[in-house]
XYZ file of N, CA, C and O in Angstrom:
576
model
N 50.036 15.977 151.667
C 48.673 15.475 151.854
C 48.724 14.163 152.603
O 49.577 13.362 152.415
N 47.748 13.993 153.504
C 47.631 12.772 154.308
C 46.395 11.976 153.822
O 45.313 12.545 153.685
N 46.567 10.674 153.663
C 45.428 9.803 153.300
C 44.534 9.598 154.504
O 45.102 9.318 155.614
N 43.245 9.647 154.420
C 42.320 9.586 155.474
C 41.176 8.634 155.148
O 40.902 8.463 153.875
N 40.514 8.156 156.099
C 39.180 7.454 155.963
C 38.144 8.298 156.483
O 38.275 8.864 157.689
N 37.056 8.526 155.761
C 36.047 9.466 156.117
C 34.713 8.687 156.176
O 34.344 7.956 155.273
N 34.036 8.855 157.313
C 32.708 8.278 157.516
C 31.723 9.479 157.601
O 31.848 10.329 158.462
N 30.678 9.411 156.760
C 29.766 10.530 156.687
C 28.373 9.929 156.941
O 27.957 8.929 156.315
N 27.626 10.586 157.858
C 26.248 10.159 158.148
C 25.419 11.418 158.147
O 25.790 12.457 158.691
N 24.234 11.291 157.609
C 23.286 12.437 157.612
C 21.872 11.988 157.742
O 21.516 10.871 157.430
N 21.020 12.916 158.340
C 19.642 12.654 158.421
C 18.897 13.909 157.839
O 19.408 14.994 157.869
N 17.675 13.633 157.455
C 16.844 14.668 156.922
C 15.428 14.409 157.350
O 14.901 13.349 157.138
N 14.764 15.414 157.994
C 13.403 15.308 158.357
C 12.588 16.384 157.646
O 12.813 17.569 157.807
N 11.575 15.894 156.861
C 10.810 16.869 156.090
C 9.606 17.426 156.857
O 9.437 17.106 158.038
N 8.801 18.279 156.182
C 7.686 18.855 156.863
C 6.610 17.901 157.378
O 5.920 18.229 158.310
N 6.560 16.693 156.791
C 5.612 15.707 157.295
C 6.221 14.853 158.414
O 5.544 13.891 158.830
N 7.461 15.121 158.778
C 8.055 14.368 159.854
C 8.695 13.170 159.347
O 9.283 12.356 160.149
N 8.750 12.886 158.051
C 9.401 11.720 157.489
C 10.883 11.875 157.608
O 11.482 12.920 157.238
N 11.584 10.798 158.054
C 12.981 10.832 158.225
C 13.715 9.974 157.126
O 13.149 8.964 156.770
N 14.773 10.474 156.697
C 15.577 9.827 155.665
C 17.048 9.921 156.183
O 17.441 10.946 156.797
N 17.824 8.841 155.965
C 19.259 8.850 156.409
C 20.121 8.244 155.430
O 19.686 7.476 154.595
N 21.397 8.615 155.467
C 22.400 8.047 154.575
C 23.711 7.904 155.355
O 23.933 8.750 156.287
N 24.446 6.901 155.129
C 25.766 6.724 155.719
C 26.698 6.137 154.701
O 26.324 5.213 153.959
N 27.905 6.652 154.682
C 28.915 6.086 153.717
C 30.309 6.254 154.264
O 30.504 7.114 155.102
N 31.200 5.388 153.830
C 32.603 5.521 154.233
C 33.366 5.628 152.878
O 33.052 4.877 151.948
N 34.354 6.509 152.852
C 35.217 6.692 151.659
C 36.639 7.062 152.021
O 36.863 7.468 153.173
N 37.446 6.869 151.080
C 38.886 7.326 151.221
C 39.006 8.772 150.779
O 38.258 9.227 149.882
N 39.900 9.475 151.323
C 40.146 10.861 150.983
C 41.514 11.295 151.400
O 42.311 10.515 151.785
N 41.692 12.631 151.368
C 42.987 13.216 151.712
C 42.701 14.493 152.495
O 41.680 15.127 152.328
N 43.674 14.878 153.340
C 43.543 16.156 153.942
C 44.918 16.871 154.018
O 45.895 16.243 153.868
N 44.835 18.106 154.176
C 46.057 18.978 154.268
C 45.667 20.236 155.040
O 44.539 20.640 155.115
N 46.720 20.839 155.592
C 46.567 22.089 156.276
C 47.284 23.171 155.487
O 48.388 22.985 154.957
N 46.680 24.353 155.444
C 47.299 25.503 154.713
C 46.832 26.840 155.404
O 45.625 27.032 155.526
N 47.790 27.541 155.929
C 47.468 28.858 156.572
C 46.423 28.716 157.707
O 45.557 29.560 157.810
N 46.636 27.684 158.495
C 45.699 27.482 159.635
C 44.322 26.945 159.354
O 43.476 26.889 160.151
N 44.089 26.534 158.083
C 42.863 25.981 157.678
C 43.068 24.540 157.237
O 44.042 24.207 156.545
N 42.179 23.640 157.640
C 42.278 22.198 157.228
C 41.323 21.965 156.111
O 40.141 22.393 156.138
N 41.803 21.293 155.072
C 41.014 20.916 153.896
C 40.925 19.406 153.863
O 41.914 18.715 153.988
N 39.720 18.875 153.652
C 39.459 17.446 153.473
C 38.838 17.281 152.104
O 37.807 17.920 151.784
N 39.351 16.377 151.277
C 38.904 16.180 149.945
C 38.566 14.765 149.732
O 39.344 13.817 150.137
N 37.391 14.454 149.072
C 37.036 13.088 148.675
C 36.187 13.086 147.443
O 35.543 14.094 147.104
N 36.125 11.921 146.832
C 35.246 11.703 145.683
C 33.938 11.117 146.186
O 33.919 10.193 146.932
N 32.790 11.751 145.767
C 31.445 11.171 146.199
C 31.252 9.842 145.422
O 31.869 9.593 144.383
N 30.397 9.015 145.988
C 30.183 7.673 145.428
C 28.731 7.558 144.962
O 27.939 8.445 145.136
N 28.437 6.424 144.381
C 27.080 6.157 143.899
C 26.081 6.226 144.977
O 24.954 6.567 144.779
N 26.494 5.790 146.198
C 25.615 5.806 147.388
C 25.014 7.134 147.645
O 23.866 7.276 147.950
N 25.828 8.206 147.471
C 25.336 9.557 147.735
C 24.510 10.116 146.581
O 23.911 11.138 146.702
N 24.531 9.397 145.451
C 23.833 9.875 144.262
C 24.665 10.954 143.549
O 24.169 11.545 142.642
N 25.916 11.162 143.976
C 26.765 12.173 143.391
C 28.034 11.640 142.798
O 29.054 12.336 142.802
N 27.982 10.426 142.294
C 29.160 9.852 141.680
C 29.692 10.785 140.607
O 28.894 11.412 139.855
N 31.036 10.943 140.562
C 31.583 11.875 139.572
C 31.723 13.308 140.167
O 32.045 14.223 139.397
N 31.487 13.431 141.418
C 31.604 14.794 142.074
C 32.689 14.739 143.071
O 32.795 13.829 143.846
N 33.538 15.804 143.125
C 34.541 15.927 144.162
C 34.024 16.880 145.225
O 33.525 17.949 144.905
N 34.187 16.496 146.461
C 33.839 17.291 147.575
C 35.022 17.777 148.390
O 35.907 16.983 148.688
N 34.939 19.052 148.816
C 35.972 19.575 149.663
C 35.329 20.221 150.913
O 34.344 20.978 150.719
N 35.809 19.830 152.074
C 35.428 20.512 153.234
C 36.526 21.406 153.759
O 37.684 20.999 153.832
N 36.196 22.667 153.975
C 37.169 23.670 154.431
C 36.794 23.954 155.862
O 35.680 24.480 156.186
N 37.723 23.663 156.835
C 37.483 23.761 158.249
C 38.178 24.977 158.802
O 39.442 24.947 158.832
N 37.475 25.971 159.287
C 38.031 27.103 159.858
C 37.607 27.155 161.324
O 36.796 26.338 161.776
N 38.065 28.061 162.066
C 37.857 28.101 163.582
C 36.360 28.184 163.861
O 35.872 27.503 164.738
N 35.543 28.932 163.070
C 34.124 29.129 163.401
C 33.231 28.881 162.263
O 31.993 29.199 162.296
N 33.687 28.098 161.251
C 32.790 27.760 160.130
C 33.348 26.552 159.422
O 34.542 26.338 159.377
N 32.404 25.893 158.714
C 32.759 24.807 157.798
C 32.118 25.085 156.474
O 30.971 25.498 156.333
N 32.883 25.027 155.387
C 32.451 25.173 154.080
C 32.540 23.865 153.320
O 33.493 23.135 153.476
N 31.390 23.552 152.659
C 31.338 22.337 151.826
C 31.274 22.759 150.357
O 30.298 23.451 150.041
N 32.172 22.342 149.544
C 32.159 22.717 148.170
C 32.129 21.427 147.314
O 32.862 20.495 147.577
N 31.217 21.384 146.285
C 31.095 20.250 145.493
C 31.389 20.717 143.998
O 30.830 21.747 143.569
N 32.174 19.930 143.265
C 32.525 20.268 141.958
C 32.376 18.991 141.046
O 32.800 17.916 141.468
N 31.658 19.105 139.935
C 31.487 17.916 139.020
C 30.113 17.817 138.594
O 29.590 18.758 137.960
N 29.398 16.731 138.890
C 28.056 16.417 138.460
C 27.129 17.516 138.928
O 26.230 17.950 138.224
N 27.359 18.016 140.127
C 26.638 19.118 140.695
C 27.699 20.116 141.204
O 28.796 19.702 141.491
N 27.327 21.372 141.230
C 28.228 22.360 141.792
C 27.524 23.270 142.811
O 26.481 23.900 142.405
N 28.080 23.331 143.988
C 27.495 24.347 144.987
C 28.478 24.426 146.134
O 29.424 23.718 146.304
N 28.151 25.403 146.920
C 28.920 25.667 148.151
C 27.972 25.975 149.270
O 26.970 26.708 149.118
N 28.124 25.161 150.406
C 27.298 25.414 151.602
C 28.272 25.928 152.667
O 29.343 25.436 152.796
N 27.872 26.975 153.339
C 28.632 27.559 154.395
C 27.888 27.381 155.684
O 26.736 27.851 155.822
N 28.482 26.783 156.645
C 27.900 26.513 157.954
C 28.583 27.433 158.981
O 29.740 27.241 159.287
N 27.840 28.386 159.469
C 28.285 29.348 160.563
C 27.174 29.383 161.577
O 26.020 29.712 161.205
N 27.472 29.060 162.796
C 26.460 28.970 163.912
C 25.602 30.177 163.916
O 26.124 31.311 163.952
N 24.262 30.024 163.870
C 23.264 31.065 164.041
C 23.175 31.927 162.793
O 22.530 32.946 162.842
N 23.817 31.602 161.698
C 23.799 32.400 160.456
C 23.196 31.619 159.308
O 23.248 30.382 159.331
N 22.648 32.380 158.340
C 22.067 31.758 157.138
C 22.967 32.104 155.978
O 23.411 33.251 155.829
N 23.199 31.125 155.111
C 23.928 31.398 153.882
C 23.099 30.885 152.720
O 22.378 29.889 152.853
N 23.163 31.588 151.558
C 22.431 31.213 150.387
C 23.395 31.141 149.237
O 24.258 32.043 149.058
N 23.280 30.086 148.441
C 24.172 29.936 147.277
C 23.467 29.162 146.190
O 22.562 28.398 146.439
N 23.959 29.349 144.980
C 23.372 28.619 143.844
C 23.766 27.140 143.873
O 24.878 26.797 144.250
N 22.844 26.343 143.514
C 23.058 24.811 143.451
C 22.770 24.456 142.005
O 21.693 24.430 141.511
N 23.892 24.140 141.266
C 23.793 23.890 139.822
C 23.790 22.371 139.650
O 24.684 21.670 140.065
N 22.692 21.879 139.001
C 22.541 20.405 138.702
C 22.374 20.281 137.220
O 22.172 21.297 136.502
N 22.426 19.098 136.712
C 22.166 18.879 135.216
C 20.750 19.324 134.856
O 20.493 19.472 133.649
N 19.849 19.550 135.858
C 18.462 19.914 135.523
C 18.160 21.363 135.649
O 17.060 21.830 135.424
N 19.194 22.141 136.131
C 18.915 23.612 136.312
C 19.648 24.115 137.580
O 20.229 23.340 138.374
N 19.424 25.361 137.838
C 20.013 25.974 139.019
C 18.941 26.362 140.042
O 17.884 26.914 139.629
N 19.159 26.059 141.317
C 18.233 26.489 142.410
C 19.111 27.258 143.409
O 20.293 27.184 143.424
N 18.357 27.982 144.253
C 19.036 28.742 145.361
C 18.811 27.873 146.662
O 17.729 27.569 146.988
N 19.958 27.516 147.196
C 19.909 26.752 148.498
C 20.257 27.624 149.666
O 21.274 28.305 149.625
N 19.435 27.605 150.704
C 19.728 28.297 151.898
C 19.938 27.345 153.018
O 19.312 26.342 153.147
N 21.023 27.668 153.836
C 21.339 26.838 154.923
C 21.410 27.751 156.181
O 22.029 28.804 156.201
N 20.722 27.343 157.207
C 20.695 28.013 158.507
C 21.228 27.015 159.531
O 20.592 26.033 159.856
N 22.465 27.386 160.076
C 23.174 26.474 161.020
C 22.624 26.669 162.413
O 22.661 27.770 162.959
N 22.137 25.491 163.012
C 21.609 25.533 164.348
C 22.686 25.090 165.366
O 22.640 25.511 166.537
N 23.506 24.193 164.981
C 24.580 23.645 165.871
C 25.843 23.350 164.985
O 25.665 22.792 163.865
N 26.996 23.704 165.509
C 28.256 23.414 164.808
C 29.325 23.006 165.794
O 29.715 23.840 166.594
N 29.680 21.723 165.758
C 30.699 21.173 166.656
C 31.818 20.711 165.764
O 31.628 19.807 164.952
N 32.961 21.229 166.024
C 34.193 20.894 165.234
C 35.269 20.535 166.192
O 35.735 21.279 167.046
N 35.707 19.258 166.109
C 36.722 18.733 167.033
C 37.802 17.997 166.175
O 37.681 16.778 165.978
N 38.757 18.705 165.732
C 39.853 18.167 164.922
C 41.161 18.090 165.655
O 41.503 19.060 166.362
N 41.829 17.016 165.539
C 43.092 16.833 166.217
C 44.190 16.457 165.076
O 43.861 16.479 163.879
N 45.307 16.161 165.470
C 46.396 15.843 164.556
C 46.181 14.606 163.658
O 46.452 14.603 162.506
N 45.520 13.563 164.204
C 45.296 12.306 163.452
C 43.893 12.055 163.073
O 43.594 11.041 162.511
N 42.964 13.002 163.336
C 41.535 12.787 163.011
C 40.671 13.683 163.760
O 41.101 14.626 164.426
N 39.373 13.444 163.669
C 38.446 14.272 164.408
C 37.020 14.076 163.918
O 36.692 13.224 163.095
N 36.124 14.954 164.423
C 34.695 14.843 164.072
C 34.140 16.260 163.774
O 34.584 17.257 164.311
N 33.151 16.240 162.978
C 32.386 17.429 162.645
C 30.922 17.035 162.850
O 30.481 15.980 162.296
N 30.156 17.856 163.518
C 28.719 17.616 163.686
C 27.954 18.912 163.467
O 28.233 19.923 164.145
N 27.048 18.898 162.526
C 26.247 20.036 162.163
C 24.740 19.756 162.132
O 24.381 18.704 161.587
N 23.982 20.653 162.716
C 22.536 20.584 162.699
C 22.132 21.829 161.928
O 22.497 22.960 162.242
N 21.246 21.676 160.814
C 20.905 22.804 160.042
C 19.588 22.631 159.373
O 19.085 21.548 159.237
N 18.935 23.756 159.024
C 17.720 23.787 158.185
C 18.098 24.066 156.735
O 19.002 24.843 156.510
N 17.427 23.394 155.836
C 17.615 23.613 154.381
C 16.412 24.250 153.718
O 15.284 23.806 153.990
N 16.659 25.243 152.931
C 15.652 25.902 152.122
C 16.012 25.728 150.676
O 17.253 25.792 150.313
N 15.102 25.563 149.779
C 15.318 25.673 148.336
C 14.475 26.668 147.737
O 13.233 26.607 147.935
N 15.053 27.607 147.042
C 14.359 28.722 146.434
C 13.468 29.422 147.459
O 12.330 29.806 147.184
N 13.949 29.564 148.702
C 13.279 30.350 149.733
C 12.230 29.543 150.518
O 11.594 30.094 151.416
N 12.008 28.295 150.198
C 11.005 27.436 150.823
C 11.726 26.429 151.738
O 12.551 25.687 151.237
N 11.267 26.405 153.012
C 11.848 25.405 153.923
C 11.656 23.987 153.399
O 10.513 23.672 153.049
N 12.645 23.193 153.458
C 12.568 21.777 152.939
C 12.688 20.736 154.063
O 11.968 19.780 154.109
N 13.746 20.943 154.909
C 14.020 19.918 155.889
C 14.919 20.397 157.023
O 15.639 21.367 156.891
N 14.861 19.684 158.138
C 15.845 19.774 159.238
C 16.814 18.672 159.085
O 16.436 17.558 158.847
N 18.063 18.969 159.189
C 19.164 18.011 158.809
C 20.269 17.905 159.865
O 20.503 18.881 160.605
N 20.935 16.779 159.881
C 22.130 16.614 160.636
C 23.208 16.056 159.648
O 22.861 15.334 158.684
N 24.433 16.472 159.941
C 25.582 15.972 159.155
C 26.628 15.648 160.192
O 27.064 16.482 160.969
N 27.137 14.387 160.124
C 28.184 13.947 160.969
C 29.332 13.423 160.137
O 29.121 12.575 159.227
N 30.512 13.902 160.366
C 31.691 13.501 159.573
C 32.787 13.118 160.586
O 33.152 13.873 161.514
N 33.269 11.868 160.395
C 34.401 11.388 161.196
C 35.536 11.111 160.251
O 35.407 10.503 159.227
N 36.686 11.609 160.635
C 37.911 11.501 159.796
C 39.060 10.952 160.661
O 39.153 11.300 161.771
N 39.765 9.958 160.071
C 40.914 9.469 160.751
C 41.956 9.139 159.685
O 41.664 8.824 158.572
N 43.226 9.302 160.125
C 44.321 8.943 159.200
C 44.242 7.501 158.824
O 43.850 6.660 159.661
N 44.486 7.193 157.603
C 44.553 5.764 157.171
C 45.500 4.927 157.992
O 46.539 5.446 158.360
N 45.101 3.780 158.326
C 45.906 2.837 159.153
C 46.133 3.241 160.622
O 47.077 2.839 161.270
N 45.362 4.242 161.113
C 45.375 4.627 162.503
C 44.077 4.321 163.105
O 43.054 4.460 162.525
N 44.066 4.035 164.399
C 42.838 3.776 165.090
C 42.337 4.999 165.857
O 43.133 5.830 166.265
N 40.981 5.024 166.060
C 40.420 6.140 166.779
C 40.129 7.370 165.981
O 40.391 7.419 164.809
N 39.511 8.381 166.625
C 39.185 9.662 166.029
C 39.766 10.697 166.811
O 39.563 11.762 166.902
């Protein structure tokens, strides 16, 4: 496993056009197995998911985001496709739908970027248009 620094930025625009954004930087690890790259980090208080471990699974044509701990769910981002999965919180379980509008994955040996544009539904109702940007670089190395 390689120690990495991860910068995550996201935006969310609701039906009223209200924008919300979040940005955080955290330490994590990555490793490659059978041609797939895995990035793992602990969520922080900033994200509201303290006590949750997040794993990004990067494949040639899709990104999967898995969260385990305080909340549990799996989001699958595949260009032009919709995925639905249960989202388990301390308050109950909802169905989350993700429809990926854009998926750019640029990973190299020492780092890279992920950029995703997607729509979010909860229990079949559209909630927001979102972006997710993830930059990863090896610890103590410059650039992406």
